[in-house]
Coordinates of C-alpha atoms in Angstrom, one line a residue:
A93 CA 22.3 62.4 -68.1
E94 CA 22.5 60.7 -64.4
R95 CA 21.3 57.1 -65.8
Y96 CA 22.7 56.9 -69.5
A97 CA 25.7 58.6 -71.1
T98 CA 24.2 57.6 -74.6
A99 CA 21.2 56.2 -76.4
Q100 CA 23.2 53.4 -77.4
L101 CA 23.7 52.4 -73.4
F102 CA 19.4 53.2 -72.8
A103 CA 18.9 50.9 -75.8
D104 CA 21.1 48.2 -74.0
D105 CA 19.2 48.5 -70.8
L106 CA 15.7 48.3 -72.5
R107 CA 17.1 45.1 -74.3
R108 CA 18.6 43.8 -70.8
Y109 CA 15.1 44.2 -69.1
L110 CA 13.1 42.5 -72.0
A111 CA 15.4 39.7 -71.7
G112 CA 14.6 39.5 -68.0
E113 CA 18.7 40.6 -67.2
A114 CA 20.0 42.9 -64.7
V115 CA 19.4 46.4 -65.8
L116 CA 22.2 49.3 -65.3
A117 CA 19.7 51.7 -64.0
Q118 CA 18.9 49.4 -60.9
A119 CA 21.4 49.5 -58.2
D120 CA 23.3 46.1 -58.1
S121 CA 22.8 44.0 -55.2
A122 CA 23.4 39.9 -55.1
W123 CA 19.4 39.7 -54.4
Y124 CA 18.6 41.6 -57.5
R125 CA 20.7 39.6 -59.6
T126 CA 19.4 36.2 -58.2
R127 CA 16.1 37.6 -58.8
K128 CA 16.7 38.3 -62.2
F129 CA 18.2 34.7 -63.1
V130 CA 15.5 32.7 -61.5
R131 CA 12.8 34.7 -63.7
R132 CA 14.5 33.9 -66.8
N133 CA 15.3 30.5 -65.9
W134 CA 12.2 29.6 -63.4
L135 CA 11.8 26.2 -64.9
A136 CA 15.4 25.0 -64.3
V137 CA 15.5 26.6 -60.9
G138 CA 12.1 25.0 -60.1
A139 CA 13.3 21.3 -60.9
A140 CA 16.5 21.8 -59.6
T141 CA 14.6 23.5 -56.4
A142 CA 12.2 20.4 -56.5
V143 CA 15.7 18.0 -56.3
L144 CA 16.9 19.6 -53.3
V145 CA 13.8 19.4 -51.3
A146 CA 13.4 15.9 -52.3
L147 CA 17.0 15.2 -51.3
A148 CA 16.7 17.1 -47.8
V149 CA 13.5 15.2 -47.1
G150 CA 15.3 11.8 -48.3
L151 CA 18.0 13.2 -46.0
G152 CA 15.4 13.8 -43.3
I153 CA 13.6 10.2 -43.5
A154 CA 17.3 8.7 -43.7
L155 CA 18.4 10.2 -40.7
W156 CA 15.2 9.4 -38.9
Q157 CA 15.0 5.9 -39.8
A158 CA 18.7 6.0 -38.7
Q159 CA 17.6 7.0 -35.2
V160 CA 14.6 4.9 -34.9
A161 CA 16.8 1.7 -36.2
R162 CA 19.8 3.0 -33.7
T163 CA 16.7 2.9 -30.8
E164 CA 15.5 -0.3 -31.7
A165 CA 19.0 -1.9 -31.8
Q166 CA 19.4 -0.4 -28.4
T167 CA 16.0 -1.3 -27.2
A168 CA 16.8 -5.2 -28.8
R169 CA 20.4 -5.2 -26.9
A170 CA 18.9 -4.1 -23.4
V171 CA 16.3 -6.7 -23.6
Q172 CA 18.8 -9.3 -24.8
A173 CA 21.0 -8.5 -22.4
F174 CA 18.3 -8.3 -19.8
L175 CA 16.9 -12.0 -20.9
L176 CA 20.4 -13.4 -20.9
D177 CA 21.4 -12.3 -17.2
I178 CA 17.6 -14.1 -16.2
F179 CA 18.6 -17.3 -17.8
Q180 CA 22.0 -16.8 -16.3
A181 CA 20.4 -18.2 -12.9
N182 CA 19.4 -21.2 -14.9
S183 CA 23.2 -22.1 -16.4
S184 CA 25.8 -24.2 -15.0
N185 CA 28.1 -21.3 -13.3
Q186 CA 26.3 -21.5 -9.9
S187 CA 26.9 -22.6 -6.7
D188 CA 24.5 -25.5 -7.0
P189 CA 24.5 -26.0 -10.4
Q190 CA 22.2 -28.9 -10.4
K191 CA 19.5 -26.8 -8.7
A192 CA 20.0 -23.9 -10.8
R193 CA 19.1 -25.9 -13.9
Q194 CA 16.0 -26.9 -12.5
T195 CA 15.0 -23.7 -11.8
T196 CA 11.4 -23.2 -13.3
A197 CA 9.4 -21.1 -15.7
R198 CA 7.8 -19.0 -12.6
E199 CA 11.1 -18.9 -10.6
L200 CA 12.3 -17.1 -13.8
L201 CA 9.7 -15.2 -14.0
D202 CA 10.1 -14.4 -10.5
I203 CA 13.7 -13.3 -11.1
G204 CA 13.0 -11.3 -14.0
A205 CA 10.3 -9.4 -12.1
K206 CA 12.7 -8.8 -9.1
K207 CA 15.5 -7.7 -11.5
I208 CA 13.3 -5.4 -13.7
D209 CA 12.3 -2.8 -10.6
G210 CA 15.7 -1.1 -10.9
G211 CA 16.8 -2.4 -14.3
L212 CA 16.6 -0.7 -17.7
T213 CA 16.0 2.6 -16.3
D214 CA 18.4 4.0 -19.1
V215 CA 16.4 2.8 -21.7
P216 CA 12.7 2.8 -21.4
Q217 CA 11.3 1.5 -24.1
A218 CA 13.2 -2.0 -23.3
K219 CA 11.9 -2.0 -19.9
L220 CA 8.3 -1.5 -21.5
E221 CA 8.8 -4.3 -23.7
V222 CA 10.3 -6.6 -20.6
L223 CA 7.0 -5.5 -18.7
K224 CA 4.9 -6.4 -21.2
A225 CA 6.3 -10.2 -21.6
L226 CA 6.5 -10.5 -18.3
G227 CA 2.8 -9.7 -17.8
D228 CA 1.7 -11.6 -20.3
L229 CA 3.9 -14.8 -19.0
Y230 CA 2.2 -14.3 -15.7
L231 CA -1.5 -14.2 -17.1
E232 CA -0.4 -17.4 -19.4
L233 CA 0.7 -19.2 -16.5
G234 CA -2.5 -18.3 -13.9
L235 CA -1.0 -15.9 -12.3
S236 CA -3.3 -12.9 -12.4
S237 CA -2.2 -11.2 -9.3
K238 CA 1.4 -10.9 -10.4
S239 CA 0.3 -10.2 -13.5
A240 CA -1.4 -7.1 -12.6
Q241 CA 1.3 -6.2 -10.4
I242 CA 3.7 -5.7 -13.3
Q243 CA 1.2 -4.3 -15.5
R244 CA 0.7 -1.5 -13.2
Q245 CA 4.4 -1.0 -13.7
R246 CA 4.3 -0.5 -17.2
V247 CA 1.1 1.4 -17.0
Q248 CA 3.4 4.4 -14.9
L249 CA 6.1 3.9 -17.4
S250 CA 4.4 4.2 -20.5
R251 CA 2.4 7.7 -19.0
E252 CA 6.0 8.7 -18.2
T253 CA 7.5 8.0 -21.6
H254 CA 4.8 8.3 -24.0
G255 CA 2.5 10.8 -22.3
S256 CA -0.8 10.4 -20.9
V257 CA -3.1 10.4 -24.3
S258 CA -0.5 8.0 -25.9
T259 CA -1.6 4.7 -27.8
Q260 CA 1.5 3.0 -25.5
L261 CA -0.7 4.1 -22.4
A262 CA -4.0 2.7 -23.8
E263 CA -2.4 -0.8 -24.8
S264 CA -0.8 -1.2 -21.4
L265 CA -4.2 0.1 -19.5
L266 CA -6.4 -2.7 -21.4
D267 CA -3.4 -5.2 -20.6
L268 CA -4.0 -4.5 -16.6
A269 CA -7.5 -4.9 -17.3
A270 CA -7.1 -8.0 -18.9
A271 CA -5.1 -8.9 -15.5
L272 CA -7.7 -7.4 -13.3
T273 CA -10.4 -10.1 -15.0
S274 CA -10.0 -12.8 -12.8
Q275 CA -9.3 -10.9 -10.1
L276 CA -11.8 -9.5 -7.1
Q277 CA -11.0 -5.6 -7.8
D278 CA -13.7 -4.0 -10.0
R279 CA -13.0 -0.2 -9.1
E280 CA -9.6 -0.6 -10.5
W281 CA -10.8 -2.7 -13.7
L282 CA -13.3 0.0 -14.2
A283 CA -10.7 2.9 -13.8
A284 CA -8.3 1.4 -16.4
L285 CA -11.1 0.7 -19.0
Q286 CA -12.2 4.3 -18.6
E287 CA -9.1 6.1 -19.1
A288 CA -8.1 3.6 -22.3
E289 CA -11.4 4.5 -24.0
A290 CA -11.1 8.6 -23.1
I291 CA -7.5 8.1 -24.7
L292 CA -9.1 6.5 -27.7
D293 CA -11.7 9.1 -28.0
R294 CA -9.3 11.8 -27.6
R295 CA -7.2 10.4 -31.0
R296 CA -10.4 9.6 -32.7
N297 CA -9.3 6.0 -32.8
Q298 CA -12.8 4.6 -33.9
D299 CA -12.1 1.2 -36.0
S300 CA -8.7 -0.3 -35.0
L301 CA -7.5 -3.4 -33.5
L302 CA -6.8 -1.4 -30.3
R303 CA -10.5 -0.1 -29.9
A304 CA -11.6 -3.4 -30.5
T305 CA -9.5 -4.8 -27.4
F306 CA -11.1 -2.0 -25.6
F307 CA -15.0 -3.6 -26.7
A308 CA -13.8 -7.0 -25.7
R309 CA -12.6 -5.7 -22.3
M310 CA -15.4 -3.9 -21.7
A311 CA -17.7 -7.0 -22.5
D312 CA -15.7 -8.7 -20.1
Y313 CA -16.1 -6.2 -16.9
Y314 CA -20.0 -5.9 -17.7
I315 CA -20.9 -9.7 -18.2
E316 CA -22.0 -9.9 -14.7
K317 CA -23.4 -7.0 -14.0
D318 CA -25.2 -5.2 -17.2
L319 CA -25.7 -8.3 -20.0
A320 CA -27.2 -5.2 -22.6
K321 CA -24.1 -3.6 -22.1
A322 CA -21.6 -6.5 -22.3
S323 CA -23.4 -8.2 -25.4
G324 CA -23.4 -4.7 -27.4
F325 CA -19.5 -4.4 -26.4
V326 CA -18.7 -7.8 -27.6
E327 CA -20.5 -7.6 -30.9
Q328 CA -18.6 -4.3 -31.5
A329 CA -15.3 -6.2 -31.0
I330 CA -16.2 -9.0 -33.0
E331 CA -17.7 -6.8 -36.1
I332 CA -13.7 -4.7 -35.9
Y333 CA -12.2 -8.5 -35.8
R334 CA -13.5 -10.0 -38.4
R335 CA -11.9 -7.6 -40.5
Y336 CA -8.3 -9.3 -40.1
P337 CA -7.3 -12.2 -40.2
P338 CA -8.3 -14.6 -37.3
D339 CA -6.5 -14.5 -34.5
R340 CA -6.5 -15.1 -30.3
A341 CA -8.1 -11.8 -30.0
L342 CA -11.0 -12.8 -32.0
V343 CA -11.3 -16.3 -30.4
A344 CA -11.7 -14.7 -27.0
A345 CA -14.2 -12.4 -27.8
L346 CA -16.1 -15.3 -29.1
F347 CA -15.4 -16.8 -25.8
S348 CA -17.1 -13.5 -24.4
A349 CA -19.9 -13.4 -26.5
A350 CA -20.9 -17.3 -25.6
G351 CA -20.5 -15.9 -21.8
V352 CA -23.1 -13.9 -22.5
H353 CA -25.6 -15.9 -24.2
N354 CA -24.8 -18.3 -21.2
S355 CA -26.2 -15.5 -18.7
R356 CA -29.1 -14.3 -21.0
Q357 CA -30.0 -18.2 -20.6
E358 CA -29.8 -18.5 -24.5
F359 CA -27.9 -21.7 -24.6
A360 CA -28.3 -23.1 -27.8
Q361 CA -27.0 -19.5 -29.4
A362 CA -24.0 -19.7 -26.7
Q363 CA -23.7 -23.4 -28.0
L364 CA -22.9 -22.2 -31.7
V365 CA -20.5 -19.6 -30.9
A366 CA -18.7 -21.6 -28.8
E367 CA -18.0 -24.3 -31.7
E368 CA -17.3 -21.4 -33.8
A369 CA -14.5 -20.6 -31.2
I370 CA -13.5 -23.9 -30.8
A371 CA -13.0 -23.9 -34.7
A372 CA -11.1 -20.9 -35.2
A373 CA -8.8 -21.9 -32.2
K374 CA -7.9 -25.4 -33.9
G375 CA -7.5 -23.8 -37.3
P376 CA -6.8 -20.4 -38.7
A377 CA -5.9 -19.0 -35.2
A378 CA -4.3 -22.2 -33.8
R379 CA -0.9 -20.7 -33.2
T380 CA -2.2 -18.3 -30.7
S381 CA -4.9 -19.7 -29.7
S382 CA -4.4 -23.3 -28.8
D383 CA -4.4 -22.2 -24.8
L384 CA -7.8 -21.5 -24.8
L385 CA -9.1 -24.4 -25.9
P386 CA -9.7 -25.8 -22.2
N387 CA -11.8 -23.5 -21.5
L388 CA -13.8 -23.4 -24.3
H389 CA -14.7 -27.0 -24.2
T390 CA -15.8 -26.4 -20.7
Y391 CA -18.1 -23.8 -21.5
L392 CA -19.6 -25.9 -24.1
G393 CA -20.1 -28.6 -21.7
M394 CA -22.2 -26.2 -20.0
F395 CA -23.9 -25.0 -22.7
K396 CA -24.8 -29.0 -23.8
H397 CA -25.6 -29.5 -20.4
E398 CA -28.6 -27.0 -20.4
T399 CA -29.8 -28.0 -23.7
G400 CA -30.0 -31.6 -23.0
D401 CA -27.2 -33.4 -24.5
L402 CA -26.0 -34.8 -21.4
P403 CA -23.4 -37.6 -23.0
G404 CA -21.8 -34.5 -25.0
A405 CA -21.6 -32.0 -22.0
E406 CA -19.4 -34.8 -20.4
V407 CA -17.3 -35.5 -23.4
A408 CA -16.7 -31.9 -23.5
F409 CA -16.1 -31.5 -19.8
R410 CA -13.6 -33.9 -19.7
S411 CA -11.7 -32.3 -23.1
G412 CA -11.8 -29.1 -21.2
W413 CA -10.0 -31.0 -18.1
E414 CA -7.6 -33.1 -19.8
L415 CA -6.4 -30.0 -22.3
A416 CA -5.9 -28.1 -19.3
S417 CA -3.8 -30.8 -17.4
K418 CA -1.7 -31.9 -20.7
L419 CA -1.0 -27.7 -21.5
N420 CA -0.2 -26.6 -17.9
G421 CA 0.0 -29.3 -15.2
D422 CA -2.3 -29.8 -12.5
D423 CA -1.7 -26.6 -10.3
H424 CA -2.8 -24.5 -13.1
V425 CA -5.7 -22.0 -12.6
D426 CA -7.0 -23.6 -15.9
T427 CA -6.7 -27.1 -15.0
I428 CA -8.2 -26.6 -11.0
V429 CA -11.6 -24.9 -12.4
N430 CA -11.6 -27.4 -15.6
L431 CA -11.4 -30.0 -13.1
N432 CA -14.0 -28.8 -10.5
E433 CA -16.5 -28.1 -13.5
L434 CA -16.2 -31.7 -14.5
G435 CA -16.8 -32.6 -11.0
H436 CA -19.6 -30.6 -10.4
F437 CA -21.3 -31.7 -13.8
L438 CA -20.4 -35.4 -12.4
F439 CA -22.5 -34.9 -9.1
S440 CA -25.3 -32.1 -10.2
T441 CA -26.1 -35.5 -12.9
G442 CA -25.8 -37.9 -10.5
R443 CA -24.4 -39.9 -12.8
A444 CA -21.6 -40.6 -11.0
A445 CA -21.9 -38.5 -7.8
R446 CA -19.3 -40.1 -5.6
E447 CA -16.6 -39.1 -8.8
G448 CA -17.8 -35.6 -8.7
I449 CA -17.5 -34.9 -5.5
D450 CA -13.5 -36.2 -5.3
D451 CA -12.9 -34.5 -8.6
D452 CA -14.2 -31.3 -6.4
R453 CA -12.0 -32.3 -3.3
R454 CA -8.4 -32.4 -5.4
A455 CA -9.7 -29.4 -7.6
V456 CA -10.0 -27.5 -3.7
R457 CA -6.3 -29.4 -2.7
A458 CA -4.9 -28.3 -6.1
L459 CA -6.2 -24.5 -5.3
E460 CA -4.0 -24.3 -2.0
R461 CA -0.9 -25.4 -3.7
A462 CA -1.7 -23.4 -6.9
P463 CA 0.7 -19.9 -6.9
G464 CA -1.8 -16.8 -6.7
A465 CA -5.2 -18.7 -7.3
Q466 CA -6.2 -17.8 -4.1
E467 CA -6.4 -14.3 -4.6
T468 CA -8.6 -14.4 -8.0
M469 CA -12.3 -15.2 -8.5
M470 CA -11.3 -18.8 -9.4
Q471 CA -11.3 -19.3 -5.7
W472 CA -15.0 -18.6 -5.4
L473 CA -15.6 -20.9 -8.8
V474 CA -13.7 -24.0 -6.7
L475 CA -15.0 -23.3 -3.5
G476 CA -18.3 -22.3 -4.2
S477 CA -19.2 -25.5 -6.0
F478 CA -17.2 -27.6 -3.6
A479 CA -19.4 -26.0 -0.6
S480 CA -22.8 -26.7 -2.7
D481 CA -21.6 -30.3 -3.6
V482 CA -20.4 -31.6 -0.7
A483 CA -23.3 -30.1 1.2
N484 CA -25.8 -31.7 -1.2
Y485 CA -24.0 -34.7 -0.8
G486 CA -24.5 -34.9 2.9
N487 CA -21.8 -33.1 4.4
L488 CA -23.2 -30.4 5.6
E489 CA -20.6 -29.1 8.0
D490 CA -17.6 -29.5 5.6
G491 CA -19.8 -27.6 3.1
L492 CA -20.4 -24.8 5.7
D493 CA -16.8 -24.6 6.5
A494 CA -16.0 -24.4 2.9
T495 CA -18.1 -20.8 2.7
L496 CA -16.6 -19.5 6.0
S497 CA -13.2 -20.1 4.6
F498 CA -13.9 -18.4 1.4
E499 CA -15.4 -15.4 3.4
L500 CA -12.5 -14.8 5.3
K501 CA -10.4 -14.9 1.9
F502 CA -12.8 -12.7 0.5
R503 CA -12.8 -9.6 2.9
S504 CA -9.3 -9.4 2.2
V505 CA -9.0 -9.1 -1.2
G506 CA -11.6 -7.9 -4.0
D507 CA -14.8 -5.5 -3.8
S508 CA -17.0 -7.7 -6.4
L509 CA -20.6 -6.9 -5.2
V510 CA -21.8 -9.5 -7.9
R511 CA -19.7 -12.4 -6.6
S512 CA -20.4 -12.0 -3.1
A513 CA -23.7 -12.2 -4.1
E514 CA -23.6 -15.2 -5.1
F515 CA -21.4 -16.3 -2.2
K516 CA -24.3 -15.2 0.0
Q517 CA -26.7 -17.5 -1.7
R518 CA -24.3 -20.5 -1.7
K519 CA -24.2 -20.2 1.9
A520 CA -27.8 -19.6 2.6
E521 CA -28.5 -22.9 1.0
I522 CA -26.3 -24.7 3.1
L523 CA -27.8 -22.5 6.3
I524 CA -31.2 -23.9 5.1
K525 CA -30.5 -27.4 5.4
L526 CA -28.9 -26.9 9.0
G527 CA -32.3 -25.2 10.3
R528 CA -30.8 -21.8 10.6
Y529 CA -33.6 -20.1 8.7
A530 CA -32.8 -16.6 10.5
D531 CA -29.1 -16.6 9.0
A532 CA -30.2 -17.7 5.5
D533 CA -33.2 -15.3 5.0
R534 CA -30.9 -12.5 5.9
L535 CA -28.3 -13.6 3.3
L536 CA -31.0 -13.8 0.8
E537 CA -32.1 -10.5 1.5
E538 CA -28.9 -8.9 1.2
A539 CA -27.9 -10.6 -2.2
P540 CA -29.8 -8.5 -4.3
A541 CA -28.9 -5.5 -2.9
T542 CA -25.1 -6.4 -2.5
A543 CA -25.5 -6.7 -6.6
D544 CA -27.5 -3.5 -7.0
S545 CA -24.8 -2.8 -9.8
A546 CA -26.4 -5.9 -11.6
D547 CA -29.2 -5.6 -14.0
P548 CA -32.3 -5.4 -11.9
A549 CA -34.3 -6.8 -15.2
N550 CA -31.9 -9.6 -15.9
E551 CA -33.5 -12.7 -14.2
G552 CA -30.8 -15.6 -15.2
P553 CA -29.8 -18.3 -12.9
Q554 CA -28.7 -16.3 -10.0
S555 CA -32.2 -14.3 -9.1
E556 CA -33.7 -18.1 -10.1
F557 CA -31.5 -19.9 -7.2
R558 CA -32.2 -17.1 -4.5
R559 CA -36.0 -17.6 -5.1
T560 CA -35.8 -20.8 -5.1
Q561 CA -33.9 -20.9 -1.4
S562 CA -36.5 -18.2 -0.3
I563 CA -39.3 -21.0 -1.1
R564 CA -37.1 -23.5 1.0
S565 CA -36.4 -21.5 3.8
M566 CA -40.5 -21.1 3.8
L567 CA -41.0 -24.7 3.5
G568 CA -38.7 -25.2 6.6
Q569 CA -40.3 -22.7 8.9
Q570 CA -43.8 -24.0 8.0
R571 CA -44.9 -20.6 6.3
I572 CA -46.5 -22.7 3.7
S573 CA -49.4 -20.4 2.4
E574 CA -46.4 -17.8 1.7
A575 CA -44.3 -20.3 0.2
V576 CA -47.5 -21.8 -2.1
E577 CA -48.1 -17.9 -3.1
R578 CA -44.5 -17.2 -3.8
T579 CA -44.2 -20.4 -5.9
Q580 CA -47.2 -19.2 -7.7
Q581 CA -45.8 -15.4 -8.4
W582 CA -42.3 -16.8 -9.5
F583 CA -42.6 -20.1 -11.3
P584 CA -46.0 -20.2 -12.3
D585 CA -45.2 -22.9 -15.3
A586 CA -45.6 -26.5 -14.0
A587 CA -42.3 -27.0 -16.1
T588 CA -43.7 -30.8 -17.5
T589 CA -42.9 -30.3 -21.0
G590 CA -40.0 -28.7 -22.9
K591 CA -36.4 -29.6 -22.4
L592 CA -35.2 -31.8 -19.5
S593 CA -32.8 -28.9 -18.6
P594 CA -31.1 -28.5 -14.7
S595 CA -33.3 -25.4 -14.4
A596 CA -36.4 -26.8 -15.4
L597 CA -35.8 -30.0 -13.3
A598 CA -35.1 -27.8 -10.0
I599 CA -37.9 -25.6 -10.9
L600 CA -40.3 -28.7 -11.0
T601 CA -38.6 -30.3 -7.7
L602 CA -39.4 -27.2 -6.0
R603 CA -42.7 -27.0 -6.9
G604 CA -43.6 -30.5 -6.3
D605 CA -42.2 -30.2 -2.8
V606 CA -44.4 -27.1 -2.3
A607 CA -47.5 -29.0 -3.3
L608 CA -46.7 -32.1 -0.9
A609 CA -46.1 -29.3 1.8
S610 CA -49.7 -27.6 1.0
G611 CA -51.4 -31.0 1.0
D612 CA -51.7 -31.1 -2.8
A613 CA -50.7 -34.5 -3.3
N614 CA -52.6 -34.8 -7.0
L615 CA -50.9 -31.4 -8.2
A616 CA -47.5 -33.6 -6.9
V617 CA -48.6 -36.5 -8.8
Q618 CA -49.4 -34.3 -12.0
L619 CA -45.9 -33.0 -11.8
S620 CA -43.7 -36.0 -10.7
L621 CA -44.9 -38.9 -13.1
P622 CA -45.0 -37.2 -16.5
T623 CA -41.3 -36.2 -16.0
I624 CA -40.2 -39.4 -14.6
S625 CA -41.5 -41.2 -17.7
R626 CA -39.7 -38.9 -19.7
I627 CA -36.6 -39.5 -17.8
E628 CA -36.9 -43.8 -18.2
A629 CA -37.8 -43.1 -22.2
D630 CA -34.6 -41.0 -22.4
S631 CA -31.1 -42.6 -23.7
A632 CA -29.5 -40.3 -21.4
R633 CA -31.3 -41.6 -18.3
P634 CA -27.8 -42.1 -16.1
F635 CA -27.3 -38.5 -16.6
Y636 CA -30.9 -37.8 -15.0
A637 CA -30.2 -40.3 -11.6
L638 CA -30.4 -37.4 -9.1
A639 CA -33.5 -35.5 -10.5
E640 CA -35.0 -39.1 -10.9
Q641 CA -34.3 -39.9 -7.1
K642 CA -36.3 -36.6 -6.1
L643 CA -39.1 -37.2 -8.7
R644 CA -39.6 -40.6 -7.4
L645 CA -39.9 -39.3 -3.6
I646 CA -42.2 -36.8 -4.5
A647 CA -44.3 -39.2 -6.2
G648 CA -44.0 -42.1 -3.8
K649 CA -45.0 -39.2 -0.9
A650 CA -48.1 -38.1 -2.8
Q651 CA -49.2 -41.4 -3.1
L652 CA -49.0 -41.8 0.5
L653 CA -50.9 -38.4 0.9
L654 CA -53.5 -40.4 -1.3
K655 CA -53.7 -43.4 0.9
K656 CA -52.0 -45.6 -1.6
P657 CA -49.2 -47.1 0.1
A658 CA -49.1 -50.3 -2.6
I659 CA -48.6 -47.4 -5.2
A660 CA -46.2 -45.6 -3.3
E661 CA -43.7 -48.2 -2.3
P662 CA -41.9 -48.9 -5.9
Y663 CA -41.4 -45.1 -6.2
L664 CA -40.0 -44.9 -2.9
R665 CA -37.7 -48.2 -3.1
K666 CA -36.4 -46.6 -6.0
A667 CA -35.8 -43.4 -4.6
V668 CA -33.9 -44.7 -1.7
A669 CA -31.7 -47.2 -4.2
L670 CA -30.7 -44.0 -6.3
G671 CA -30.4 -41.8 -3.2
A672 CA -27.7 -44.4 -1.9
T673 CA -25.6 -43.7 -4.9
D674 CA -26.2 -40.2 -5.3
F675 CA -25.8 -39.1 -1.9
D676 CA -23.7 -39.9 0.5
P677 CA -25.0 -43.0 2.9
R678 CA -23.6 -42.2 6.3
L679 CA -24.3 -38.4 6.0
S680 CA -26.9 -37.5 3.6
P681 CA -29.9 -36.0 5.3
D682 CA -31.8 -36.3 2.2
L683 CA -30.9 -40.1 1.3
A684 CA -32.8 -40.3 5.3
D685 CA -35.8 -38.5 4.4
A686 CA -36.2 -41.2 1.4
Q687 CA -35.7 -43.7 4.2
I688 CA -38.1 -42.3 6.4
A689 CA -40.7 -41.8 3.5
L690 CA -40.2 -45.8 2.6
A691 CA -40.5 -46.3 6.3
Q692 CA -43.6 -45.1 6.5
C693 CA -44.8 -47.0 3.4
L694 CA -44.2 -49.9 4.9
L695 CA -46.0 -49.0 8.1
D696 CA -48.9 -48.9 6.2
L697 CA -48.3 -52.1 4.3
N698 CA -47.5 -54.2 7.7
K699 CA -43.9 -54.8 7.2
R700 CA -42.9 -53.5 10.4
D701 CA -39.3 -55.0 10.3
E702 CA -38.0 -53.4 7.5
A703 CA -39.5 -50.3 8.8
R704 CA -37.8 -50.2 12.3
A705 CA -34.4 -51.0 10.1
L706 CA -34.7 -47.8 7.5
T707 CA -35.9 -45.7 10.6
F708 CA -32.6 -47.1 12.4
N709 CA -30.4 -46.1 9.4
A710 CA -32.6 -42.5 9.2
R711 CA -31.6 -41.6 13.1
S712 CA -27.9 -42.8 12.6
I713 CA -27.7 -40.1 9.5
H714 CA -29.6 -37.2 11.9
A715 CA -27.1 -38.0 14.7
R716 CA -24.0 -37.2 13.1
H717 CA -25.2 -33.5 12.5
K718 CA -25.5 -31.6 15.6
K719 CA -28.1 -29.5 13.8
L720 CA -30.7 -29.7 11.1
G721 CA -33.4 -28.1 9.7
E722 CA -37.0 -29.0 10.7
Q723 CA -37.4 -30.2 7.2
Y724 CA -35.5 -33.1 8.4
R725 CA -36.5 -33.4 12.0
Q726 CA -40.1 -33.4 11.8
P727 CA -40.6 -36.4 9.7
L728 CA -38.3 -38.4 11.7
R729 CA -40.1 -37.7 14.8
A730 CA -43.5 -38.2 13.2
L731 CA -42.1 -41.9 12.3
E732 CA -40.5 -42.5 15.8
A733 CA -43.8 -41.7 17.0
R734 CA -45.7 -43.5 15.0
L735 CA -43.3 -46.8 15.6
N736 CA -43.3 -46.1 19.3
A737 CA -47.3 -46.1 19.3
K738 CA -47.5 -49.2 17.6
A739 CA -45.1 -50.7 19.8

């Protein structure tokens, strides 16, 4: 009675229930009717709902894309306005239009860098893009210090805009690391790399191009410190880069891989990798990689030099310098370094020693003009090889001055322990020639300790050079037995077979000098004569002029010890003739040493007049140096005593 007045109404409610309609016995409400409607028409309602959801999502995406487009458009307009503002400095609407039109690319960059400090503050994304562009352009111009300054601003803004774990920040940190690669700021360099790695790890970013870039930057960092780590990082970078179309990043990674092989003295492998990088930079990656070609060619020259292809090495060195000069002009860091490497090659082979020294001097003068180059490791590369070459050519004082000049600048920039060790070894080489043995020994002892971040198991060129100079210091101090012991310990191989590489010839010459000092003339003959014969038969003989001069001097001195002056004479005459070309004829104590040996030989052969003339020349050379090592002074004193006794 409370629900239905009649049985018909009850029946109608049952039919409604079975049909999924609202029943009269249920309290009526909008929600109740809606539920019943949905149950009756679930298929149609589901389809309509899906359409509505799709429309909502589509509208959301459209609104988001519109917002992104508006942001990008705003960013693009801001960047365009900023760049136009910079280039207006080069327009005719200036107080001095002619001067304005002569504004250089560097000056325009400086204008942009100055304006960006307080500009685009309301459009941070635009400011980030401008900072990246400015930093990249500074780096391309060889102004790595300015590039690092800009990239530091970009890192800070990325942190503020996108957060401390964003890919944008990681990318900014890696670009900062690239700018710091040629700086002398190892601690900041490593800190940037470590923060970038932490971001990538937190985002589980393991195999992207950004991760490959991180691996490549780590390889650059460790190449002078831990070759095993550097090799592992560069291989991981190349593995990822090869999954993508060839571009600049792959070429740069191959460049680094060649450097790792070079440091391991794996010169044949280094040459193959460098040739692959050059092929990529000229082919598939040419649009983005042409600026890397000069340094790649110079690297190839180094590897060809070490593998014995000296004519090919000169072609590569000249190509590197000419490409750099054409691409960047004479005052660009790349041009300076490539010219310096060409000069060092020409001098160290003796094929064109005078030209090599002239190229070294041109590179130093260009270094003084080049903006920003004085604040990078390029300063060491140029001044270091110049100091060594000019001292070995004969001007010991200029060589020492170059090391002192670098030392003053080095103290104000950088914290590279490895490069500091290299500097000390270069300086020690000159001090030994000047007879300052205690100072040289101190530097040589400090050098490995200074480079304590390097792999102690790596017996590379720097360790070899340090040991060579240590033995030469012992010879100068007449510590002969110690020099013999160290030579047998460090360089047991006689090195009279195999490739005529620069390192093999240097060791061979050292062993010959130690044999002479210890009175072992037969060993000196065994070390020198077979290699002289090999050089004479080599089509690249002009490139071995410096090595041939030293070996002939050793052979001639050995024959004198064996009381065979007639056999010694042609060796010593050729040594003097080559020395007059390989060294400065007015200043070189090494040339004087050859003249003294020939004079001793001529006295044995009763050719006293020529002996006196040679003695006069040697004495004149010695007189031009306030200090000289005993390895030079003692033979002259012995010769003069003999001449005086005969008189």
